[in-house]
CSV table of C-alpha atoms in Angstrom, one decimal:
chain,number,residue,atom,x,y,z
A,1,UNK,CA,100.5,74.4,97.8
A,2,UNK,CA,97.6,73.1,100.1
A,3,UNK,CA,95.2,75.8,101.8
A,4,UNK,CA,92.3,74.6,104.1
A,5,UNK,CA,90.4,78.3,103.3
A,6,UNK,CA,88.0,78.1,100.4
A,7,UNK,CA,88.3,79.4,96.9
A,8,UNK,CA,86.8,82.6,96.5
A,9,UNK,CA,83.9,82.7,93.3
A,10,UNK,CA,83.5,84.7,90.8
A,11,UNK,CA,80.6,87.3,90.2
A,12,UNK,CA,79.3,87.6,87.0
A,13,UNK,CA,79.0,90.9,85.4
A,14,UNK,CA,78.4,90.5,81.9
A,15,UNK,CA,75.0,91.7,80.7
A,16,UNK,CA,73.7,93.6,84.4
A,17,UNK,CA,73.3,96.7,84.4
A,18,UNK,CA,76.4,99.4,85.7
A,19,UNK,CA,76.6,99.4,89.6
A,20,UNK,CA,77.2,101.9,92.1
A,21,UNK,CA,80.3,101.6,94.1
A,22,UNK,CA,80.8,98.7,96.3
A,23,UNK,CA,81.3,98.9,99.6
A,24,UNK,CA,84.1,99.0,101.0
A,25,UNK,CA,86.9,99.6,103.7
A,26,UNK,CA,89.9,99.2,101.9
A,27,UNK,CA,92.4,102.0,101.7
A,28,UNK,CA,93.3,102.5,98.1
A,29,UNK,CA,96.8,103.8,97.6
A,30,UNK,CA,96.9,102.4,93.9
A,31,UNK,CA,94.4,103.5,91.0
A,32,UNK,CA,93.3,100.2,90.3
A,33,UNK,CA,94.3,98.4,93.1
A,34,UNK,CA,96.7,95.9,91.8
A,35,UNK,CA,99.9,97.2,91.7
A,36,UNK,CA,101.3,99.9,94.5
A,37,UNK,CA,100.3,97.9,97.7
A,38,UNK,CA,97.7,100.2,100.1
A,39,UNK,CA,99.2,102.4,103.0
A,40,UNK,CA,98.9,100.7,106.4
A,41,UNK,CA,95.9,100.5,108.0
A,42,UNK,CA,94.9,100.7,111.6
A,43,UNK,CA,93.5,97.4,113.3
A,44,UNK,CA,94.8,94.4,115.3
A,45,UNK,CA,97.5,91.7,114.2
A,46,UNK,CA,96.1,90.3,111.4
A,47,UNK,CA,95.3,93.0,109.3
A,48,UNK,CA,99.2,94.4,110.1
A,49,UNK,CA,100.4,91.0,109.1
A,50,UNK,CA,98.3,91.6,105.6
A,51,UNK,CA,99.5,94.6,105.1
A,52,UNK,CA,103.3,94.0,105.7
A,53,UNK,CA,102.8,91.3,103.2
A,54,UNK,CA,101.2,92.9,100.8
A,55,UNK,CA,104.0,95.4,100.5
A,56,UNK,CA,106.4,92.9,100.7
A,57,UNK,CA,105.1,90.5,98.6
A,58,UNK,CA,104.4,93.5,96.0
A,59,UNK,CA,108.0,95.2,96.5
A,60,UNK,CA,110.1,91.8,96.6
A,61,UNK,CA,108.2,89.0,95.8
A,62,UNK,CA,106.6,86.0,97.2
A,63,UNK,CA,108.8,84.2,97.5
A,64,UNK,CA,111.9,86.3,98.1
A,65,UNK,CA,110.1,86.8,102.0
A,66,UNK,CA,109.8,84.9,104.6
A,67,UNK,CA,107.7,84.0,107.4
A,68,UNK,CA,110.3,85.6,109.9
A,69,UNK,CA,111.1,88.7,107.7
A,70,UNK,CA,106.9,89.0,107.6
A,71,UNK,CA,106.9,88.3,111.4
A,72,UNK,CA,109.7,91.1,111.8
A,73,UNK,CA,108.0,93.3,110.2
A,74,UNK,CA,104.5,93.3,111.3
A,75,UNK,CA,105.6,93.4,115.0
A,76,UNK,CA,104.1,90.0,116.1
A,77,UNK,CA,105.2,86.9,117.7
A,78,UNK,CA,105.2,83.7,115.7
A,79,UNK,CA,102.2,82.2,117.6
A,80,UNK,CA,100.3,84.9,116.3
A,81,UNK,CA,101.3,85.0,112.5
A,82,UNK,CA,99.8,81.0,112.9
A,83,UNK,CA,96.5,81.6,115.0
A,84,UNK,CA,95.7,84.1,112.3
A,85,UNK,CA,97.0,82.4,108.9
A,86,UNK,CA,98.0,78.9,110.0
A,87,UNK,CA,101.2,79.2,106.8
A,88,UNK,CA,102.6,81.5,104.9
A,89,UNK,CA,100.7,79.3,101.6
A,90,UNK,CA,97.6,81.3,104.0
A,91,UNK,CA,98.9,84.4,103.6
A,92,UNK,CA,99.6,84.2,100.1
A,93,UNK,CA,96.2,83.5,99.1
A,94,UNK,CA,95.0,85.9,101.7
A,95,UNK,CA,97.0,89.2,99.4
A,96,UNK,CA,95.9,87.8,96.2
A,97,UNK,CA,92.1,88.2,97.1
A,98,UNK,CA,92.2,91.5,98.9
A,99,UNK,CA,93.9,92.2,95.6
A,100,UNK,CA,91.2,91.3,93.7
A,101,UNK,CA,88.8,92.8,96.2
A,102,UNK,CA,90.4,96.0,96.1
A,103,UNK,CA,90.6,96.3,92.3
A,104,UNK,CA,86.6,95.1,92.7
A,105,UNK,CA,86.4,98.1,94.8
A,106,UNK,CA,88.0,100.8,92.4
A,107,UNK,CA,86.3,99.6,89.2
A,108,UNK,CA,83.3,99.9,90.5
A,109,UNK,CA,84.2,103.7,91.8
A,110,UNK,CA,85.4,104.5,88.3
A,111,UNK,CA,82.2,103.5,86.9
A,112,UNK,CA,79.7,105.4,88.9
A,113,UNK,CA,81.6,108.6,89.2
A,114,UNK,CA,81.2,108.3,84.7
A,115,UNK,CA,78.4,109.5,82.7
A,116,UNK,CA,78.7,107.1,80.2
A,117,UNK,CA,80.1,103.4,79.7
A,118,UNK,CA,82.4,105.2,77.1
A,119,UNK,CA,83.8,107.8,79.7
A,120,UNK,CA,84.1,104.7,82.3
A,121,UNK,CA,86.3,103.1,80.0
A,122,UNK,CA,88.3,106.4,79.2
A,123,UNK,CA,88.6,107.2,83.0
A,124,UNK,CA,89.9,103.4,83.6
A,125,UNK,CA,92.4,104.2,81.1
A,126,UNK,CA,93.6,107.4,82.7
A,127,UNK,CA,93.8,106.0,86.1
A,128,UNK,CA,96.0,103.2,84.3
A,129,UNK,CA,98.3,105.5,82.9
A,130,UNK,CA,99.1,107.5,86.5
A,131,UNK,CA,99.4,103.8,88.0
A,132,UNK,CA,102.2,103.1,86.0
A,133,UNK,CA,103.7,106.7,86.3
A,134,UNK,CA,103.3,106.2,90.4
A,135,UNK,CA,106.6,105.8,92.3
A,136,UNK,CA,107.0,102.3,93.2
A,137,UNK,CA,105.3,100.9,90.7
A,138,UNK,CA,106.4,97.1,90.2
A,139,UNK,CA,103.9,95.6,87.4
A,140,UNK,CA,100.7,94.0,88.2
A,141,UNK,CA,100.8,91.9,91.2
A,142,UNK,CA,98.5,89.5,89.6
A,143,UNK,CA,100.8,89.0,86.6
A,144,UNK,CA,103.2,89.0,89.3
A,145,UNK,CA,102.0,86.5,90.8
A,146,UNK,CA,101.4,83.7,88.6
A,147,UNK,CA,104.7,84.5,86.9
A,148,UNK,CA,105.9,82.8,90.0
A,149,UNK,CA,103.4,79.9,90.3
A,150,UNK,CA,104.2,77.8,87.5
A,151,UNK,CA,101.4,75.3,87.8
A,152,UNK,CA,97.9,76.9,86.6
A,153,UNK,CA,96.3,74.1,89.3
A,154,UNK,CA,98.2,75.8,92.0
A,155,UNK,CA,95.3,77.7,94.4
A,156,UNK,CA,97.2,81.0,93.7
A,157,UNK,CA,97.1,80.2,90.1
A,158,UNK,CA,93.0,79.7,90.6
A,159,UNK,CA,92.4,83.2,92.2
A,160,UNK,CA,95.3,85.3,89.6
A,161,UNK,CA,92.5,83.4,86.8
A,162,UNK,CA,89.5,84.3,88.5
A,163,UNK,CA,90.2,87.8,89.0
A,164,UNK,CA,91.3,88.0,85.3
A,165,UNK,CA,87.8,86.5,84.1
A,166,UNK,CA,86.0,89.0,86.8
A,167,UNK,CA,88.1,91.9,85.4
A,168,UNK,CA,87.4,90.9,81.5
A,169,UNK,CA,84.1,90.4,82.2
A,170,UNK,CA,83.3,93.8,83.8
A,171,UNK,CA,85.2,95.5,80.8
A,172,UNK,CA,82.9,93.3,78.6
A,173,UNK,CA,79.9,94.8,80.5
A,174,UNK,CA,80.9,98.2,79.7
A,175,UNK,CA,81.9,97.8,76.2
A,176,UNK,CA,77.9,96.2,75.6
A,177,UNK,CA,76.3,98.9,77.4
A,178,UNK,CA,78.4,101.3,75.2
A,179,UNK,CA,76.6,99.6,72.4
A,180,UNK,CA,80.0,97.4,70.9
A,181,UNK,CA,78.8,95.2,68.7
A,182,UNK,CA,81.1,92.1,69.7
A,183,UNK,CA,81.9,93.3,73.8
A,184,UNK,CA,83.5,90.3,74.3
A,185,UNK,CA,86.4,90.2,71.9
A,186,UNK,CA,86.2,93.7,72.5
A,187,UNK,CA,87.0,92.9,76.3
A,188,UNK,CA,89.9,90.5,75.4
A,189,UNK,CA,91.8,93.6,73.7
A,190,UNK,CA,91.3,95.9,76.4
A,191,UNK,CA,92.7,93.5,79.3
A,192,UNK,CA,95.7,92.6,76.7
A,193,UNK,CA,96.4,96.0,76.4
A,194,UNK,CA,96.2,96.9,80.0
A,195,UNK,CA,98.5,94.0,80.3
A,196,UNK,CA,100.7,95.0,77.9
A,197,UNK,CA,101.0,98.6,79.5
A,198,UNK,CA,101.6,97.5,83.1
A,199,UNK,CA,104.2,95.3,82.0
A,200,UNK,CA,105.7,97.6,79.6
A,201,UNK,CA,105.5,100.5,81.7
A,202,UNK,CA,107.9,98.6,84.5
A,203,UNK,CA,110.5,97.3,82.2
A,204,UNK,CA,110.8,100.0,79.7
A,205,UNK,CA,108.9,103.0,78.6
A,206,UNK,CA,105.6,103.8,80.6
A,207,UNK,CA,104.6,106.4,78.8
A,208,UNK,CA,105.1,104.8,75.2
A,209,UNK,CA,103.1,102.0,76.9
A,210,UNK,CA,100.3,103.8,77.9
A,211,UNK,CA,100.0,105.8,74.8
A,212,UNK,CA,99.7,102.3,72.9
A,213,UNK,CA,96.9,101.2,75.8
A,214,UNK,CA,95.3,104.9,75.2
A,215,UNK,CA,95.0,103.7,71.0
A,216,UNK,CA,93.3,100.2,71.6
A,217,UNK,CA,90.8,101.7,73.5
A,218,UNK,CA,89.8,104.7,70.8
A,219,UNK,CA,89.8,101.6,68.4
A,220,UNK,CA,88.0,99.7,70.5
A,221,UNK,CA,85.4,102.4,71.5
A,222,UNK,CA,85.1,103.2,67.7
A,223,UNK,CA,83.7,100.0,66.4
């Protein structure tokens, strides 16, 4: 897929200090961001094409819609859909980083409202648990994703890996300023286990999912 936007980069987290919430306009409907796709939001042509493809895109797939079903939708003639995105490979990356900025967003909300790292981690678990327990809930849009772009070169690919180094990262952050003594393979389990939940919540049992997610992090938190 060719894009003329640039890739997004990556900021690094591990070793600051715990930040405040970032600022932002984005209407969370989703705990963490990256699986029920926001409610609308009001504003001009673009952001409505966004958000009809971002529930779309969430709900069916990417590539299950196309650029007339997302033009449909959104209530906007074709000429518009390309004066704001120029493709529909455009639009893709577009959903994937407001994804990413979104769950940037909420993590960052989790962690100020805890008193502790420990308790941040804890109340990230929680808000996991009712994600996957939320009607509508389709997986993680970033696994999602790059289940189907086959090629880790592809620019989709590139932003589904950034955001899951960001996301790492930031759970290694918390797990050294809770005093772990090895954050970073500490980190690795948590995101496997949050993967393994979201996944296993969809296709089978969310709550025996999120009970197994709830035990890695007491394990983890323990060392």
């Amino acid at each position: 897929m060719t894009v003329d936007s640039p890739q997004p980069t990556v900021q690094r987290l591990l070793g600051q200090r715990l930040q405040g919430p970032v600022s932002s306009n984005q209407n969370l409907a989703s705990p963490d961001g990256s699986s029920v796709p926001p409610a609308p939001r009001s504003g001009g042509a673009k952001v409505r094409i966004l958000e009809t493809a971002t529930r779309l895109f969430y709900e069916e797939g990417i590539h299950g819609v196309g650029v007339d079903r997302l033009i449909s939708e959104a209530s906007v003639t074709k000429a518009t859909f390309y004066k704001h995105y120029g493709s529909k490979d455009n639009l893709i990356l577009a959903y994937v980083r407001e994804q990413h900025t979104r769950v940037q967003a909420w993590m960052e909300s989790v962690v100020a409202d805890a008193d502790t790292p420990e308790s941040a981690v804890r109340a990230w678990v929680d808000a996991l648990a009712a994600d996957v327990n939320r009607s509508g809930f389709r997986g993680c849009a970033f696994l999602n994703a790059a289940a189907e772009y086959h090629d880790p070169r592809d620019p989709v690919r590139e932003v589904v890996a950034m955001h899951r180094d960001w996301y790492t990262e930031r759970l290694g952050d918390l797990l050294q300023a809770a005093g772990h003594p090895l954050a970073g393979d500490g980190a690795d389990e948590l995101m496997l286990a949050r993967d393994g939940a979201m996944s296993g919540a969809y296709a089978g049992d969310a709550i025996a999912a999120t009970a197994a997610l709830t035990r890695v992090a007491d394990r983890v938190l323990s060392a």
